[in-house]
PDB file of C-alpha atoms in Angstrom:
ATOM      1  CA  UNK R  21      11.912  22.756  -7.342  1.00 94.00           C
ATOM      2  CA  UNK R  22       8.198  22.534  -5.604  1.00 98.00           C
ATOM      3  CA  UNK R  23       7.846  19.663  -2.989  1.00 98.00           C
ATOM      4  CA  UNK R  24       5.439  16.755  -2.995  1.00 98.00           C
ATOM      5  CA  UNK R  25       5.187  15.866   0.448  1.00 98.00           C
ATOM      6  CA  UNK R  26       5.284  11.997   1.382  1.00 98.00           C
ATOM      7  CA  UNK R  27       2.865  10.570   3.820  1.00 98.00           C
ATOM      8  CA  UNK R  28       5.023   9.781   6.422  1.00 98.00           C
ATOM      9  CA  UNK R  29       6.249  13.316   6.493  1.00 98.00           C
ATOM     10  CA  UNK R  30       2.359  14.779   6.185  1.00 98.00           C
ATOM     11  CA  UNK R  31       1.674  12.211   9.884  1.00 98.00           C
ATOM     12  CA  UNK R  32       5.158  13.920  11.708  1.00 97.00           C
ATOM     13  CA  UNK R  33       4.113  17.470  10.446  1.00 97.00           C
ATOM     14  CA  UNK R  34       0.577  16.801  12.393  1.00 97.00           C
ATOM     15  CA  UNK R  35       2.084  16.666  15.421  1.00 96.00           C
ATOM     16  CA  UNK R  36       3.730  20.381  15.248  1.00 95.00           C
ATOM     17  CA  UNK R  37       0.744  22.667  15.770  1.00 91.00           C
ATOM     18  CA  UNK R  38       3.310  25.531  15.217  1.00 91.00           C
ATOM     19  CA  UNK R  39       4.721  24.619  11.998  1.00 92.00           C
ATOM     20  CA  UNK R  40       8.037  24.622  12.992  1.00 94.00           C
ATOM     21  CA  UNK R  41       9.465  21.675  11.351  1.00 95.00           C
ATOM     22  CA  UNK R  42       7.656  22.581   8.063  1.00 96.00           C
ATOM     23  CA  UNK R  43       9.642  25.663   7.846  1.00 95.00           C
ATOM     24  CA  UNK R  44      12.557  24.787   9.614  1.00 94.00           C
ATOM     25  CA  UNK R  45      13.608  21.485   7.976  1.00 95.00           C
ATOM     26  CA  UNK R  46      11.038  20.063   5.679  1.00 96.00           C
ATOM     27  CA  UNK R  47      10.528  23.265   3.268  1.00 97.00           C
ATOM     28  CA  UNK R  48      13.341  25.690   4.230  1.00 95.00           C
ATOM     29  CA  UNK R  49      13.251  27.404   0.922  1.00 95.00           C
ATOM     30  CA  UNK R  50       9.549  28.372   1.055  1.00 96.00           C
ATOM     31  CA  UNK R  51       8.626  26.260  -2.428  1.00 98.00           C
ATOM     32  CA  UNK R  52       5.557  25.453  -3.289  1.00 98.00           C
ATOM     33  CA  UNK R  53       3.868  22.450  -1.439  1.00 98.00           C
ATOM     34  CA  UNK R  54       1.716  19.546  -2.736  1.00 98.00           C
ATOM     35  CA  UNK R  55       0.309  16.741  -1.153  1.00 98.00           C
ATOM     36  CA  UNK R  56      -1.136  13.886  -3.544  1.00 98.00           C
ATOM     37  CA  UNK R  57      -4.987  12.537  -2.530  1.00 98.00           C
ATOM     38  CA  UNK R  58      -3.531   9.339  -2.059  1.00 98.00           C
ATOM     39  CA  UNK R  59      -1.182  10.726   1.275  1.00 98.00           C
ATOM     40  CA  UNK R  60      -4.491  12.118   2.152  1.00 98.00           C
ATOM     41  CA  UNK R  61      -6.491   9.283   2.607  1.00 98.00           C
ATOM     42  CA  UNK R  62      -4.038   7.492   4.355  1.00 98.00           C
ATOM     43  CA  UNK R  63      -3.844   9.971   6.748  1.00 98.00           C
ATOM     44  CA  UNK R  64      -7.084  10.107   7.240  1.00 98.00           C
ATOM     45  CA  UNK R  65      -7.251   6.518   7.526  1.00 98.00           C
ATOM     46  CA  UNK R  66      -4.440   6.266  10.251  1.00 98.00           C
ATOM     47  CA  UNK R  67      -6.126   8.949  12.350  1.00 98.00           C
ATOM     48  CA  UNK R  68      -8.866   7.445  12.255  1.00 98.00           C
ATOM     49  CA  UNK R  69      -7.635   3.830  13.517  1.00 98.00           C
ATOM     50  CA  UNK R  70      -5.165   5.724  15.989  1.00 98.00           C
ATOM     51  CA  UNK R  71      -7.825   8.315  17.230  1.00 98.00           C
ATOM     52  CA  UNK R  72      -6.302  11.159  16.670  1.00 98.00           C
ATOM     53  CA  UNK R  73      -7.118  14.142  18.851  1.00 97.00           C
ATOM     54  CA  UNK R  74      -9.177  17.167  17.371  1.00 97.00           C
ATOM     55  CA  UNK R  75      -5.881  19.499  17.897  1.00 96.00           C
ATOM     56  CA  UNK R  76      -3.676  16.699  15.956  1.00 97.00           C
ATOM     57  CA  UNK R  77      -6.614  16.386  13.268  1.00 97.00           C
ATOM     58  CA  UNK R  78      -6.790  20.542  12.707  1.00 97.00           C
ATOM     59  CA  UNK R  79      -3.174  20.703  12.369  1.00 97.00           C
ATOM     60  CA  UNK R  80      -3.460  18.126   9.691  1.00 98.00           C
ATOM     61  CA  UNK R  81      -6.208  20.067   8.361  1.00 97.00           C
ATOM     62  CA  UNK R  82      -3.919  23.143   8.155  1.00 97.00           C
ATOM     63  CA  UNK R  83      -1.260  21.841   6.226  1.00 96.00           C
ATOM     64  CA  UNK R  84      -3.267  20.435   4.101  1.00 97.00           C
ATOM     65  CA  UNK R  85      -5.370  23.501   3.151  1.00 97.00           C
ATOM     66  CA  UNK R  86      -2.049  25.893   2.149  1.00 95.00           C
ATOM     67  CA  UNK R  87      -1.020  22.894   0.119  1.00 98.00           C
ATOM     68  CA  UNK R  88      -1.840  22.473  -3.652  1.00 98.00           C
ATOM     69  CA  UNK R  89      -3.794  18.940  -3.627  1.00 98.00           C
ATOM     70  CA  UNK R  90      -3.062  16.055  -6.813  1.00 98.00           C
ATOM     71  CA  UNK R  91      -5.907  13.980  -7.533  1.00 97.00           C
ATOM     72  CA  UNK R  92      -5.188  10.571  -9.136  1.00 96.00           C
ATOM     73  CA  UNK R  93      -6.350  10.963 -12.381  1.00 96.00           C
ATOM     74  CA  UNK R  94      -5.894   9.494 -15.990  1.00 96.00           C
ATOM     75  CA  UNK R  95      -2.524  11.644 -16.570  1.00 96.00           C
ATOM     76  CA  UNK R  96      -0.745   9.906 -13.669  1.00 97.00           C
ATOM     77  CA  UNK R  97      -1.169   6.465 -15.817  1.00 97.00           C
ATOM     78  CA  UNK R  98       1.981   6.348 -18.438  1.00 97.00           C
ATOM     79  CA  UNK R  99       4.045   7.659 -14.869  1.00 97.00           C
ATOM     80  CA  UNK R 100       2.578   4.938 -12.996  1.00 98.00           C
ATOM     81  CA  UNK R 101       3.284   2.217 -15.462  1.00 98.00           C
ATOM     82  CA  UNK R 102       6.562   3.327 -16.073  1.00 97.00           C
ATOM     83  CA  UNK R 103       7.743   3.454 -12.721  1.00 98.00           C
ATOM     84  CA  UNK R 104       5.961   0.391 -11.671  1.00 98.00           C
ATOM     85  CA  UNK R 105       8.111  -1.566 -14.935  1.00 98.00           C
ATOM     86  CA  UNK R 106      11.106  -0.345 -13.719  1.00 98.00           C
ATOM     87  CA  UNK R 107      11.052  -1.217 -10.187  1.00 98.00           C
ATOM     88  CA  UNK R 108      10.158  -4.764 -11.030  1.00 97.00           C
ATOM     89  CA  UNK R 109      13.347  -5.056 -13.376  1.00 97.00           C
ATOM     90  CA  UNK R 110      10.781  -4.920 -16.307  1.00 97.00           C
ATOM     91  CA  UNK R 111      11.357  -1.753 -18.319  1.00 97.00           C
ATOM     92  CA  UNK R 112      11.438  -1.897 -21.968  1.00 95.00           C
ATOM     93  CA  UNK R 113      13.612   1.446 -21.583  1.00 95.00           C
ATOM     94  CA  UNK R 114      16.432  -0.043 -19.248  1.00 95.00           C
ATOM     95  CA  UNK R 115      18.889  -1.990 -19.855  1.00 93.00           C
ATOM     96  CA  UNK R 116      20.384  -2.315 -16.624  1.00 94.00           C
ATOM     97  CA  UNK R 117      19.639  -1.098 -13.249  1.00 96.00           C
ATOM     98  CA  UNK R 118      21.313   0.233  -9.992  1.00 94.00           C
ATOM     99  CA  UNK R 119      19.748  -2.229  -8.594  1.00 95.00           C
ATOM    100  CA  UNK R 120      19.954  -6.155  -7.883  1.00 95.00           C
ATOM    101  CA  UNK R 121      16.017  -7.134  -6.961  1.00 96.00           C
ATOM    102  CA  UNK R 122      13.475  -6.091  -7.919  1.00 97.00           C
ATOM    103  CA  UNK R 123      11.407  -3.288  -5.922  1.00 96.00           C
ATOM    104  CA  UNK R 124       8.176  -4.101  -4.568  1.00 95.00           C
ATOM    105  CA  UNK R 125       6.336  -0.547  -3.656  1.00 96.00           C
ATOM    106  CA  UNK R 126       3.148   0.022  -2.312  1.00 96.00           C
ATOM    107  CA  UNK R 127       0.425   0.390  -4.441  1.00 96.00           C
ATOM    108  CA  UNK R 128      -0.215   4.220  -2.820  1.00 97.00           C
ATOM    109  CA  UNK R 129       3.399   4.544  -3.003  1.00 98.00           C
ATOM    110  CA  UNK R 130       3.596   3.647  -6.496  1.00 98.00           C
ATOM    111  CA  UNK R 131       0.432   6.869  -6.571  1.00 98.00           C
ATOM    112  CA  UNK R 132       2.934   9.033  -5.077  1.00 98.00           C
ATOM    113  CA  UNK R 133       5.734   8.729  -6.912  1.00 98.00           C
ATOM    114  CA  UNK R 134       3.740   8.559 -10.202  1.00 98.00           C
ATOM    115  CA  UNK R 135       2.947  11.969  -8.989  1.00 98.00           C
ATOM    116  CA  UNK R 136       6.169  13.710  -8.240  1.00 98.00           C
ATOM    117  CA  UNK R 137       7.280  12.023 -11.301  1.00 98.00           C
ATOM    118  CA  UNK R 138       4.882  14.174 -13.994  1.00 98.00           C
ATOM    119  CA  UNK R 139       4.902  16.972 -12.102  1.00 98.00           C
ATOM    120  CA  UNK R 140       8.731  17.441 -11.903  1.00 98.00           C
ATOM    121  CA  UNK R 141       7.976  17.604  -8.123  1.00 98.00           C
ATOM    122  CA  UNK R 142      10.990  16.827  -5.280  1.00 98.00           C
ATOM    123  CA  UNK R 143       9.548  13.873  -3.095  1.00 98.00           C
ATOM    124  CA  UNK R 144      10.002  14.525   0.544  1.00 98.00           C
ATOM    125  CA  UNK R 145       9.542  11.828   2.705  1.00 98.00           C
ATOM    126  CA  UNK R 146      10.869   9.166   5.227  1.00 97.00           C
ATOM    127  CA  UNK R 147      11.209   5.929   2.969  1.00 94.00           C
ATOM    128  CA  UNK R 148      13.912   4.404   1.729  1.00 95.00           C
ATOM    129  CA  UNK R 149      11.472   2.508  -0.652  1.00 95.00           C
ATOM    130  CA  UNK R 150      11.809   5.246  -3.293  1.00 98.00           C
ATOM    131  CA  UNK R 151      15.819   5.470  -3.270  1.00 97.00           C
ATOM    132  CA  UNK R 152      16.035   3.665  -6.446  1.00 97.00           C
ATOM    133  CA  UNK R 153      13.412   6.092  -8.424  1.00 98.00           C
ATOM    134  CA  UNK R 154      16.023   8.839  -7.242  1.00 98.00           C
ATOM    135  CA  UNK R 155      17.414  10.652 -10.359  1.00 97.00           C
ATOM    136  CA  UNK R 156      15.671   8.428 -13.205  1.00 97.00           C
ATOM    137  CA  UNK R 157      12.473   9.516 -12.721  1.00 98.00           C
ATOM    138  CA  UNK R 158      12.150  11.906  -9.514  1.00 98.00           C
ATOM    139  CA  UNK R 159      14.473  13.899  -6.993  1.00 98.00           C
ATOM    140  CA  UNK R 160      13.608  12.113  -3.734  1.00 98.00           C
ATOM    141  CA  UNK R 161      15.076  13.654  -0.780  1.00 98.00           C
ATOM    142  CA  UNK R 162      15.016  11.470   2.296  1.00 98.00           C
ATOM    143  CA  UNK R 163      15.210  13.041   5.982  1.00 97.00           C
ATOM    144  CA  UNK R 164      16.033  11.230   8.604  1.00 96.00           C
ATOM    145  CA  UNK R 165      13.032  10.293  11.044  1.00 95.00           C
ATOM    146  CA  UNK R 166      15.634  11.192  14.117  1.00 94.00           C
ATOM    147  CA  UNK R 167      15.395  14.593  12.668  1.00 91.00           C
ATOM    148  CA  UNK R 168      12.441  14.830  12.968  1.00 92.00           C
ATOM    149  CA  UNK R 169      11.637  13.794  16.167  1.00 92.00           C
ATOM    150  CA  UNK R 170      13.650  15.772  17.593  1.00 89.00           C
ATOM    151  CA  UNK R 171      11.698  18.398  17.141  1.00 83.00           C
ATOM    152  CA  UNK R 172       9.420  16.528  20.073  1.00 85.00           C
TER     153      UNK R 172
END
């Protein structure tokens, strides 16, 4: 299965200029990488309030360029609205759900998963705020930010 690539895992990733922990933990199998617009412009937007260096901002720029990039587009709609029912407890197709509250995601997140969720894409990332989307509508898998840092 091909990888979509969370933002929180794109903003660790810009801080290995040798790609290590892209190859040695986050995509170990070699699949296919994508990285949805929406994880881009929050990057962007992060580096740009946090001043990123020019070595931080080209190893961003790497990344990005071998990945395939999603655009938000109509397509991701019916995903979107699906996903967005269900976390809220809302779902005309559930009847009951793993979980007691309802889940209130992030608008970008909501982009994300949309995303992974169409394109039969694994979700990589950081957040704990997709666990309940895991196996109903995407395969999220969720590394541990301690192991990623310790790659610094």
């Amino acid at each position: 299965m091909n990888i979509l690539l969370d933002t929180n895992i794109l903003i660790f990733l810009a801080r290995d200029e040798k790609h290590r922990l892209l190859r040695e933990v986050v995509n170990t199998t070699q699949k296919t990488v994508y990285v949805s617009i929406v994880s881009i412009a929050e990057v962007r937007s992060i580096a740009f309030r946090n001043r990123w260096s020019f070595k931080k901002l080209a190893t961003f720029d790497t990344i990005i360029s071998d990945a395939v990039i999603i655009d938000v587009s109509d397509s991701l709609v019916n995903s979107y609205v699906e996903i967005q029912a269900y976390s809220q407890r809302q779902s005309r197709n559930f009847t009951s759900y793993p979980f007691d509250t309802p889940r209130n995601m992030g608008k970008n997140d909501m982009w994300i998963a949309s995303t992974a969720a169409l394109l039969g894409l694994q979700l990589v990332t950081t957040d704990a705020d997709f666990d309940h989307l895991n196996q109903v509508f995407l395969d999220v898998r969720r590394i541990d930010p301690v192991e990623l840092r310790a790659f610094f």
